PDB file of C-alpha atoms and ligand atoms in Angstrom:
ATOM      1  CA  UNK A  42     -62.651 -35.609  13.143  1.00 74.00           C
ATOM      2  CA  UNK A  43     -61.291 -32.765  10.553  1.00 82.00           C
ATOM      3  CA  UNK A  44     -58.008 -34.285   9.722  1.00 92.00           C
ATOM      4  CA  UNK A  45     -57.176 -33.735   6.181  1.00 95.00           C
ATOM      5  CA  UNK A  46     -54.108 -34.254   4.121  1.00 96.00           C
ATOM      6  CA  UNK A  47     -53.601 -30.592   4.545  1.00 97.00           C
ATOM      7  CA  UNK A  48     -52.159 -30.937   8.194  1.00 97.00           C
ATOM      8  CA  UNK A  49     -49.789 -33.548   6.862  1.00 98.00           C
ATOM      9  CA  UNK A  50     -46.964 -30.514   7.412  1.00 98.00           C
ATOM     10  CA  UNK A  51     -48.103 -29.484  10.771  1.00 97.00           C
ATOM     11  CA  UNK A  52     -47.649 -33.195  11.491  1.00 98.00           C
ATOM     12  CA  UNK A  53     -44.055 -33.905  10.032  1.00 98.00           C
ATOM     13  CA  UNK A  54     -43.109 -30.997  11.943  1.00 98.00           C
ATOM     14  CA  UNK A  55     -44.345 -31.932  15.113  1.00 98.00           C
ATOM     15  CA  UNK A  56     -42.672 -35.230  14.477  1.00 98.00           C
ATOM     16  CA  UNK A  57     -39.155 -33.414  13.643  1.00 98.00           C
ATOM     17  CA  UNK A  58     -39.494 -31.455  16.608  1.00 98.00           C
ATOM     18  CA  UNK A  59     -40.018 -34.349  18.872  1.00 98.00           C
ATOM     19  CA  UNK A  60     -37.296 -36.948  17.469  1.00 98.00           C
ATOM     20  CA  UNK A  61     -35.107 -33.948  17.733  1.00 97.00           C
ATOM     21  CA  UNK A  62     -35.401 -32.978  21.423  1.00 98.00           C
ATOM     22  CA  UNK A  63     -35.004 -36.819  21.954  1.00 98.00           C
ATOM     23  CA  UNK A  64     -32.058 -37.472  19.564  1.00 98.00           C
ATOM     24  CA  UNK A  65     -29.712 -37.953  22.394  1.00 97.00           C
ATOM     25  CA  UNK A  66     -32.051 -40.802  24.089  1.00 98.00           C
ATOM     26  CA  UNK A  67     -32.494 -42.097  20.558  1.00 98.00           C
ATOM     27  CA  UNK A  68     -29.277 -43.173  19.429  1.00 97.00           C
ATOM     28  CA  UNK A  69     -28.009 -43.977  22.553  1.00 97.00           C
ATOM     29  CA  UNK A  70     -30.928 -47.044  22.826  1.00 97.00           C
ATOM     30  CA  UNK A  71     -29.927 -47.497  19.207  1.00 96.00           C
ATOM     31  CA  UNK A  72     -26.105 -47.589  19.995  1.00 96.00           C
ATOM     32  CA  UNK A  73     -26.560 -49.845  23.210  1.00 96.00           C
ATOM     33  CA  UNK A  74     -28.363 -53.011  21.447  1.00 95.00           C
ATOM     34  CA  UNK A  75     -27.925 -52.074  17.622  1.00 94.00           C
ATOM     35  CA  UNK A  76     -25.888 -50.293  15.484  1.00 94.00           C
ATOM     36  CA  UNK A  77     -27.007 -46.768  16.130  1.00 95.00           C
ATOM     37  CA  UNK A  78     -28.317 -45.558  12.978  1.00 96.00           C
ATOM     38  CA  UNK A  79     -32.215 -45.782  13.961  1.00 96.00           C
ATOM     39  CA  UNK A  80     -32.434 -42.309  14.665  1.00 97.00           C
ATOM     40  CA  UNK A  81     -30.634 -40.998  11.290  1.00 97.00           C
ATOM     41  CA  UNK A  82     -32.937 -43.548   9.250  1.00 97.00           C
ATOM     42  CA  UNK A  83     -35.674 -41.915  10.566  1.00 97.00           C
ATOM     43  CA  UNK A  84     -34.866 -38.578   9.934  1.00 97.00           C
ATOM     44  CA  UNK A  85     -33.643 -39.278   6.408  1.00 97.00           C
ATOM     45  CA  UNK A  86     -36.947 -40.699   5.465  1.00 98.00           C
ATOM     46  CA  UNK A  87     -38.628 -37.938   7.412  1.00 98.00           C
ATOM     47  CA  UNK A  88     -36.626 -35.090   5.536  1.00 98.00           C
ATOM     48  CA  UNK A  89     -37.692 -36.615   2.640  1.00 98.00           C
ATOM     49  CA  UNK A  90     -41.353 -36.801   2.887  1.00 98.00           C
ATOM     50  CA  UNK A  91     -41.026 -32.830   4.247  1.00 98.00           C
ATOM     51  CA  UNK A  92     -39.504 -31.823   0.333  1.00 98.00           C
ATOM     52  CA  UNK A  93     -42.831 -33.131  -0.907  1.00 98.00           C
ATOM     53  CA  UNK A  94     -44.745 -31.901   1.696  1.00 98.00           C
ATOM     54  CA  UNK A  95     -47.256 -29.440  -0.679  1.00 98.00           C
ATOM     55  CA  UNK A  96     -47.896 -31.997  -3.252  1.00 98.00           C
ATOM     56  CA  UNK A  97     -49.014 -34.531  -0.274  1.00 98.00           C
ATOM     57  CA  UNK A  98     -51.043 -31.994   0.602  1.00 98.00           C
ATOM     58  CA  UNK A  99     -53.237 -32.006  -2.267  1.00 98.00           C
ATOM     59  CA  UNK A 100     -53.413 -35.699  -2.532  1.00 97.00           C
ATOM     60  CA  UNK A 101     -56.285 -37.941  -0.900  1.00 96.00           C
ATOM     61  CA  UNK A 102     -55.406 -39.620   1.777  1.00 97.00           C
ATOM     62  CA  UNK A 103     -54.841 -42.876  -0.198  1.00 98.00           C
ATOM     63  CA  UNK A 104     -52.640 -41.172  -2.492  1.00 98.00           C
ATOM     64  CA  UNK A 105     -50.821 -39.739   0.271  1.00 98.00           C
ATOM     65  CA  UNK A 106     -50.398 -42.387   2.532  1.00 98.00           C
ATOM     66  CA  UNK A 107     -48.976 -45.075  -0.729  1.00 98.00           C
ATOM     67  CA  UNK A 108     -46.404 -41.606  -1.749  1.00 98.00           C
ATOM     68  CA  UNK A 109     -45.287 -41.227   2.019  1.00 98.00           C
ATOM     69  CA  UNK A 110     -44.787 -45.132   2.137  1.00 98.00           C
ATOM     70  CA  UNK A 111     -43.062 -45.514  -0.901  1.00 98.00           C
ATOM     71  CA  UNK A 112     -40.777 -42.591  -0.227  1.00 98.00           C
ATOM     72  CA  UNK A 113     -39.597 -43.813   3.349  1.00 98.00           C
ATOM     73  CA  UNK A 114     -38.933 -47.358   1.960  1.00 96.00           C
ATOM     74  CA  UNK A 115     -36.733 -45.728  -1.177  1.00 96.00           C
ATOM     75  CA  UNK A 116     -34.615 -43.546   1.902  1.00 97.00           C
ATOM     76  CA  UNK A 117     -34.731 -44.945   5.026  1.00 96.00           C
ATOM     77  CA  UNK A 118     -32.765 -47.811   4.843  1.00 87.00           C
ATOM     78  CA  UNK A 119     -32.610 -50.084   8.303  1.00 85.00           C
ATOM     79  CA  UNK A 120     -34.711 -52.543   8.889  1.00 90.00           C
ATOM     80  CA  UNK A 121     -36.836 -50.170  10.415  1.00 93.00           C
ATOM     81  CA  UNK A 122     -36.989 -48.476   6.197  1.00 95.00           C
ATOM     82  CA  UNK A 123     -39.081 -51.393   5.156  1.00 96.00           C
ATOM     83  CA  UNK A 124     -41.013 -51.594   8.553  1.00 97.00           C
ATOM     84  CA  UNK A 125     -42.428 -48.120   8.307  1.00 97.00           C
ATOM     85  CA  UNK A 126     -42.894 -48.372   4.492  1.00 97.00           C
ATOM     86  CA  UNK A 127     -44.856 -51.179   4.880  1.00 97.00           C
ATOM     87  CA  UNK A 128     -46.798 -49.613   7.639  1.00 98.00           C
ATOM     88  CA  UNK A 129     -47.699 -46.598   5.202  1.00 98.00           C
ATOM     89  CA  UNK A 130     -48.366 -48.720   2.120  1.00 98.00           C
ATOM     90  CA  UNK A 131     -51.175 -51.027   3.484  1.00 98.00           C
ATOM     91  CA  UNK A 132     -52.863 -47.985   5.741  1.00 98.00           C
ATOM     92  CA  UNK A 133     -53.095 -46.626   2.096  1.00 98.00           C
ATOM     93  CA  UNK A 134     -54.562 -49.495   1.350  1.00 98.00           C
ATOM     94  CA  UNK A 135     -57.043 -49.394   3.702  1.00 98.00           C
ATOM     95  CA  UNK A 136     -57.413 -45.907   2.627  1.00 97.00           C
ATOM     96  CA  UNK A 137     -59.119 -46.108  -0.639  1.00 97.00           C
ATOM     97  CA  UNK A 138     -62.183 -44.353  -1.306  1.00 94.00           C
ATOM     98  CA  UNK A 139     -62.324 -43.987   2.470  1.00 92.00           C
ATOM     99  CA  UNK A 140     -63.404 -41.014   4.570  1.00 89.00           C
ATOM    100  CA  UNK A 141     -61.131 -40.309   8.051  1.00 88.00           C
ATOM    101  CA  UNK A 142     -63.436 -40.997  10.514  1.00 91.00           C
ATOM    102  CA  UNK A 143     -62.426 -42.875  14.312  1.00 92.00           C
ATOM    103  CA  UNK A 144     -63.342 -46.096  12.370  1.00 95.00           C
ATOM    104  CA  UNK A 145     -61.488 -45.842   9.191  1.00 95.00           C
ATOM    105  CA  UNK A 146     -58.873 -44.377  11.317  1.00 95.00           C
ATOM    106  CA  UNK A 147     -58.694 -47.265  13.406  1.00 97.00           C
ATOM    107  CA  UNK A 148     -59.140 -49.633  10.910  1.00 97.00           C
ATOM    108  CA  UNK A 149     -56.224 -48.153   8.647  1.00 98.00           C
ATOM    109  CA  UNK A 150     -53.874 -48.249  11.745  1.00 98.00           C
ATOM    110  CA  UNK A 151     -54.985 -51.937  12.166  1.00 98.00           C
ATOM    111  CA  UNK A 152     -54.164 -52.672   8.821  1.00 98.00           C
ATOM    112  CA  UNK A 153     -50.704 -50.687   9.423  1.00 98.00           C
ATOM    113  CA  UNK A 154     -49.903 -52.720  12.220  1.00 98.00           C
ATOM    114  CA  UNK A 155     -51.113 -56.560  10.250  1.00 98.00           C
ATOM    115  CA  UNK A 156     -48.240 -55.457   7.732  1.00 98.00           C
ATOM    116  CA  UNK A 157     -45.586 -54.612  10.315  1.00 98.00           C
ATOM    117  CA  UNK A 158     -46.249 -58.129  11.460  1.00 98.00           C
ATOM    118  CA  UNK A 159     -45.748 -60.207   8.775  1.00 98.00           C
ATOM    119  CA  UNK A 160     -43.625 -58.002   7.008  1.00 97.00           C
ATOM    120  CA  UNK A 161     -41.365 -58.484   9.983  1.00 97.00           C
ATOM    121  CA  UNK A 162     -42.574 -61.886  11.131  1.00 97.00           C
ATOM    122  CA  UNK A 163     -42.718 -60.215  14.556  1.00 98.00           C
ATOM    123  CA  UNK A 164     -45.186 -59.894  17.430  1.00 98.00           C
ATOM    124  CA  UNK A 165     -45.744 -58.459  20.638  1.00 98.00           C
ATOM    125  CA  UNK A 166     -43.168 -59.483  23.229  1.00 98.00           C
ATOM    126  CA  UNK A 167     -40.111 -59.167  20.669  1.00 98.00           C
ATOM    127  CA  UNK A 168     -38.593 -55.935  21.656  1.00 98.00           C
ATOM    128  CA  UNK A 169     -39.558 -54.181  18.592  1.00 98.00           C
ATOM    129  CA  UNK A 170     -41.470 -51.094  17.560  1.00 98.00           C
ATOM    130  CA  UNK A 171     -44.317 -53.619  17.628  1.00 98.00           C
ATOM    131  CA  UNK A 172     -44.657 -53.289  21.075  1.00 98.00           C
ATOM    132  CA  UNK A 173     -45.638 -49.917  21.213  1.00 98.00           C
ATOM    133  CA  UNK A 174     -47.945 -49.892  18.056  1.00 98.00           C
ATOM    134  CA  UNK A 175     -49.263 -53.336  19.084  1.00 98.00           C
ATOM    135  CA  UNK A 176     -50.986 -51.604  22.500  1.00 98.00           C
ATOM    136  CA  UNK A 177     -51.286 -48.620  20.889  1.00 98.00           C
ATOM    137  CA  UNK A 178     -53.384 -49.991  18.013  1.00 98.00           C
ATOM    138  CA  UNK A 179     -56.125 -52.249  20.582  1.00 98.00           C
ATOM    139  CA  UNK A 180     -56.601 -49.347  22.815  1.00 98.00           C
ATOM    140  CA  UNK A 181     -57.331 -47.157  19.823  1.00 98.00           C
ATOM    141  CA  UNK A 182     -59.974 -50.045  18.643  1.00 98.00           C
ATOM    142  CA  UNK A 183     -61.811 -50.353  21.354  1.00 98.00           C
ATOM    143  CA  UNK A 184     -62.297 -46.957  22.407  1.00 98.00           C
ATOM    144  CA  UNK A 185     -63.506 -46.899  18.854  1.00 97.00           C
ATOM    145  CA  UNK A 186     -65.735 -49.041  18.646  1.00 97.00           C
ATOM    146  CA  UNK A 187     -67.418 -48.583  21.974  1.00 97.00           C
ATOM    147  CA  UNK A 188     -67.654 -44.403  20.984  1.00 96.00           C
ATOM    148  CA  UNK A 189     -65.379 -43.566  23.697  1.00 96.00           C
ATOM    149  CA  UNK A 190     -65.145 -39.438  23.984  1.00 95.00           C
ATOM    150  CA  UNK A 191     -62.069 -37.917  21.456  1.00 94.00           C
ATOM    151  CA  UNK A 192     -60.063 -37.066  24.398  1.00 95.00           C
ATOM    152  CA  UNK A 193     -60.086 -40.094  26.198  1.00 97.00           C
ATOM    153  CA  UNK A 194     -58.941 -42.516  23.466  1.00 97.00           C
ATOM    154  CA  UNK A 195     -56.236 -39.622  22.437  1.00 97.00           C
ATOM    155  CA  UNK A 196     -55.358 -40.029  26.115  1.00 97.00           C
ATOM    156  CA  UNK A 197     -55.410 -43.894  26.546  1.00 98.00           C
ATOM    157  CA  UNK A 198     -53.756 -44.180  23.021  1.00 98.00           C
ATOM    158  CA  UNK A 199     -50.647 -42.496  24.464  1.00 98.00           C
ATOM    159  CA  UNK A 200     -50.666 -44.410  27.455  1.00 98.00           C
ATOM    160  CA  UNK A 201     -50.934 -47.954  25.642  1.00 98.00           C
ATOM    161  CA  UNK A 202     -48.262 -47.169  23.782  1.00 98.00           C
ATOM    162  CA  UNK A 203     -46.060 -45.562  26.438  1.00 98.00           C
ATOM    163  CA  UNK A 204     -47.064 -48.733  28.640  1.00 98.00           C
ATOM    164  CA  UNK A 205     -46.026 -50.915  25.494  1.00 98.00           C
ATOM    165  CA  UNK A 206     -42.916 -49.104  24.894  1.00 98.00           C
ATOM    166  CA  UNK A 207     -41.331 -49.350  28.797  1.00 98.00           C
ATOM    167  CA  UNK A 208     -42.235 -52.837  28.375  1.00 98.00           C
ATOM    168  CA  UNK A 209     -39.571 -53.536  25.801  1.00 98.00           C
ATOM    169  CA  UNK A 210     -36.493 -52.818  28.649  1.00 97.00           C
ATOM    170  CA  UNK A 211     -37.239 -55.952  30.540  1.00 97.00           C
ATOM    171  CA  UNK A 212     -37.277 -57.661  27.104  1.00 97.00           C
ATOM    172  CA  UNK A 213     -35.318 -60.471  25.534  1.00 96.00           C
ATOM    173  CA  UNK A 214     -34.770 -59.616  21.221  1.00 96.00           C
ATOM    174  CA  UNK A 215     -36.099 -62.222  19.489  1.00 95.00           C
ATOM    175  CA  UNK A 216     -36.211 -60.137  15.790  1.00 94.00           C
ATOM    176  CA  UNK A 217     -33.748 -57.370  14.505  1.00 90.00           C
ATOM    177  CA  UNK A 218     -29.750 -57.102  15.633  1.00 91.00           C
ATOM    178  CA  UNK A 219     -30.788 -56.829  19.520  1.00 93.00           C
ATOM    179  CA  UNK A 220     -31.868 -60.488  18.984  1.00 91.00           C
ATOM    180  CA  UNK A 221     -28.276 -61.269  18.504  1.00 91.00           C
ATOM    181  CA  UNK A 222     -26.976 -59.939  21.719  1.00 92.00           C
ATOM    182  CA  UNK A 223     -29.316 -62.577  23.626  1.00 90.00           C
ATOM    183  CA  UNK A 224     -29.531 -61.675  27.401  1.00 91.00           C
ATOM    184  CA  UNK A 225     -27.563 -58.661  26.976  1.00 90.00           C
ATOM    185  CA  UNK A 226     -30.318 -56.776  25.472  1.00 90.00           C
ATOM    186  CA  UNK A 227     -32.481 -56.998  28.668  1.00 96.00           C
ATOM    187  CA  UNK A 228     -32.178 -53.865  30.715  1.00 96.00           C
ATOM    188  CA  UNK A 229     -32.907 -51.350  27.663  1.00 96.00           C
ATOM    189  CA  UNK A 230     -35.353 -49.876  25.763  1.00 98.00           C
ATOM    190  CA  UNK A 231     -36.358 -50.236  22.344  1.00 98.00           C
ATOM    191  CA  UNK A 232     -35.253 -47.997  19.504  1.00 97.00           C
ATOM    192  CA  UNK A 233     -38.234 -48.212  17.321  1.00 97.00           C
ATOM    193  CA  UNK A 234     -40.189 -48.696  20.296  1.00 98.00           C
ATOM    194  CA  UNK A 235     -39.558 -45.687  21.466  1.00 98.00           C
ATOM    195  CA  UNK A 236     -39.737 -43.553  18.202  1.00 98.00           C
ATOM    196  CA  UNK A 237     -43.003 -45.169  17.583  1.00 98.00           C
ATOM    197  CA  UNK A 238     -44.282 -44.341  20.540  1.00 98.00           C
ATOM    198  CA  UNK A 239     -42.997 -40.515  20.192  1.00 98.00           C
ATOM    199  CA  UNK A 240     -44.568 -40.424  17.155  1.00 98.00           C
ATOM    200  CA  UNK A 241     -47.564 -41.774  17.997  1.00 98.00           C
ATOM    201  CA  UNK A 242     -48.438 -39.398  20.930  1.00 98.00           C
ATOM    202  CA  UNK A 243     -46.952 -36.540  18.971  1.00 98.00           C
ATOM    203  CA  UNK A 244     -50.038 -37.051  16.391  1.00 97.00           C
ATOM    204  CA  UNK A 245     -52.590 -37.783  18.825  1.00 96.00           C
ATOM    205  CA  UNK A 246     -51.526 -34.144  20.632  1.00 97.00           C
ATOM    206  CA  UNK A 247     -51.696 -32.493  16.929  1.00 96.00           C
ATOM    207  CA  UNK A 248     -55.039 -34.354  16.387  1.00 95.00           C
ATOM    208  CA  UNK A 249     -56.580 -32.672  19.506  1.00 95.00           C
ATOM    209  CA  UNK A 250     -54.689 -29.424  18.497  1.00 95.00           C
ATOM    210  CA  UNK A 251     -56.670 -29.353  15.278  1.00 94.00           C
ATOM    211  CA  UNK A 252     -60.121 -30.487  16.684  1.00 92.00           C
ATOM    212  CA  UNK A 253     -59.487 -27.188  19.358  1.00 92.00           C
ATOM    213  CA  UNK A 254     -59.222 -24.889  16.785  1.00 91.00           C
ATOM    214  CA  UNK A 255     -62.118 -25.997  14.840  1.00 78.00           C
TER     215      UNK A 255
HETATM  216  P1  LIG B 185     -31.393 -51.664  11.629  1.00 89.96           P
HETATM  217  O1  LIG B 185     -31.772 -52.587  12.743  1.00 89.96           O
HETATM  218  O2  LIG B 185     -31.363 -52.356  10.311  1.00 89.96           O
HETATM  219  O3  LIG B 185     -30.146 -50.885  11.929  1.00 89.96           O
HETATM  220  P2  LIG B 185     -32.970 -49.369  12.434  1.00 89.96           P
HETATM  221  O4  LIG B 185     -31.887 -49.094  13.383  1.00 89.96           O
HETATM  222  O5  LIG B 185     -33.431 -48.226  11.605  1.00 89.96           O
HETATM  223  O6  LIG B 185     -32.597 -50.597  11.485  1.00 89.96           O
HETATM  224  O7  LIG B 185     -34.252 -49.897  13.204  1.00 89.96           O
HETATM  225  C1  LIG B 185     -34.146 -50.772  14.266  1.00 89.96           C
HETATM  226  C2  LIG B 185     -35.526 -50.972  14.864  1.00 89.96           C
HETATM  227  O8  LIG B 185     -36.348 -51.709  13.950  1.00 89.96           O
HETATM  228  C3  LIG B 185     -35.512 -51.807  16.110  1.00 89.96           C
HETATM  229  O9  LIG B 185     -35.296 -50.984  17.241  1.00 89.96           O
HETATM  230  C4  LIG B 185     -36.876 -52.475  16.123  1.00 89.96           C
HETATM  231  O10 LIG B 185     -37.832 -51.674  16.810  1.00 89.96           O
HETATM  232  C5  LIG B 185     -37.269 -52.505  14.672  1.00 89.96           C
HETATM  233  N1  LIG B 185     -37.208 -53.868  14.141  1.00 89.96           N
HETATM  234  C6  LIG B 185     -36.135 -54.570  13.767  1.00 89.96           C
HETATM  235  N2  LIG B 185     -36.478 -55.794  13.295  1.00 89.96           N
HETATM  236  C7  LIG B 185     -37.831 -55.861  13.377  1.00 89.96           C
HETATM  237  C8  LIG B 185     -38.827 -56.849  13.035  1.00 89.96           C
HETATM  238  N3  LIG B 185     -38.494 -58.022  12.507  1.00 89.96           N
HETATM  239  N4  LIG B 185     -40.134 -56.544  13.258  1.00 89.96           N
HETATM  240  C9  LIG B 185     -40.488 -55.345  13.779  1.00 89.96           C
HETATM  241  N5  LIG B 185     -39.604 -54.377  14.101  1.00 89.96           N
HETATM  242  C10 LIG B 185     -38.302 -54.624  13.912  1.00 89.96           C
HETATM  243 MG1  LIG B 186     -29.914 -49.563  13.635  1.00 89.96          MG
END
């Protein structure tokens, strides 16, 4: 893999580009079991990673991931703020002095996910953005660790965490505001679910972009 902190713009604005053809979808889950803000948390944290978008650039990623991390959690606000911070902070973490390979890759996404966990004392099965990153993370692991081809855990990636994300409608909340609305919430979608999972197959799509060109 030749992913470098250098297509860390080509990324946000794949990401921008996809949350925005979605926005409507987006705050309408957002509006229907929360408060509707999901999708302007996300974009205020996003905007803000985008102004320092050349010095992340030149960072490694370590440095990167801890500045991206630090910056969503001081803009974002939302539960979701601290979720994603979080996220960032330990993948930096499990960054350090690391090389991005399909096994530090996987195991910074791992770590990632841990923190999203017990930073949000949530699990699979809550209705959360867990359950796309949840999926998402496994089928990344073990296509990684039995060599699986580039393209084929790029493609199952997507599908876990589509799978994972569709799951969330027939769900019950148990964390977040959805959990207050009880059975009410059954019948829709995720909002961080479903960002997540945007995001995540928005990368995976740049990833193979890059490795095409090269
Ligand atoms: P808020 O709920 O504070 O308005 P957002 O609207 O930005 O924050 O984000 C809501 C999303 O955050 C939810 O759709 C859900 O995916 C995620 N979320 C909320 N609480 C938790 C939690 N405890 N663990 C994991 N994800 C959570
Ligand atoms: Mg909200």
């Amino acid at each position: 893999m030749n992913i470098s902190p250098h297509h860390l713009p080509r990324f946000f604005k794949a990401i921008n580009t996809e949350l925005d053809s979605n926005a409507d979808e987006i705050i309408g889950l957002d509006q229907a079991i929360g408060d509707g803000d999901h999708l302007t948390n996300l974009q205020r944290g996003l905007k803000a990673v985008q102004k320092i978008e050349v010095e992340l650039s030149e960072m490694n990623w370590s440095d990167a991931l801890m500045k991206i991390g630090m910056t969503l959690m001081s803009t974002m606000g939302g539960a979701s703020g601290s979720l994603f911070g979080s996220f960032f902070l330990a993948m930096s973490k499990a960054a350090k002095g690391k090389t991005m390979d399909a096994q530090h890759l996987a195991a910074m996404f791992d770590a990632g996910v841990s923190s999203v966990k017990q930073r949000g004392k949530a699990d699979i099965g809550e209705k959360t953005m867990l359950d796309s990153l949840i999926p998402a993370c496994e089928s990344l692991k073990q296509d990684v660790a039995t060599n699986q081809d580039l393209a084929v855990t790029v493609a199952n990636l997507k599908q876990a965490a589509e799978k994972g994300m569709l799951s969330t409608e027939a769900m019950v909340a148990t964390k977040g505001r959805a959990s207050f609305l009880g059975e009410r919430a059954r019948g829709h979608l995720d909002a961080g679910a479903r960002t997540s999972q945007l995001i995540i197959s928005v990368i995976a799509d740049e990833v193979i972009h890059i490795q095409n060109e090269n």
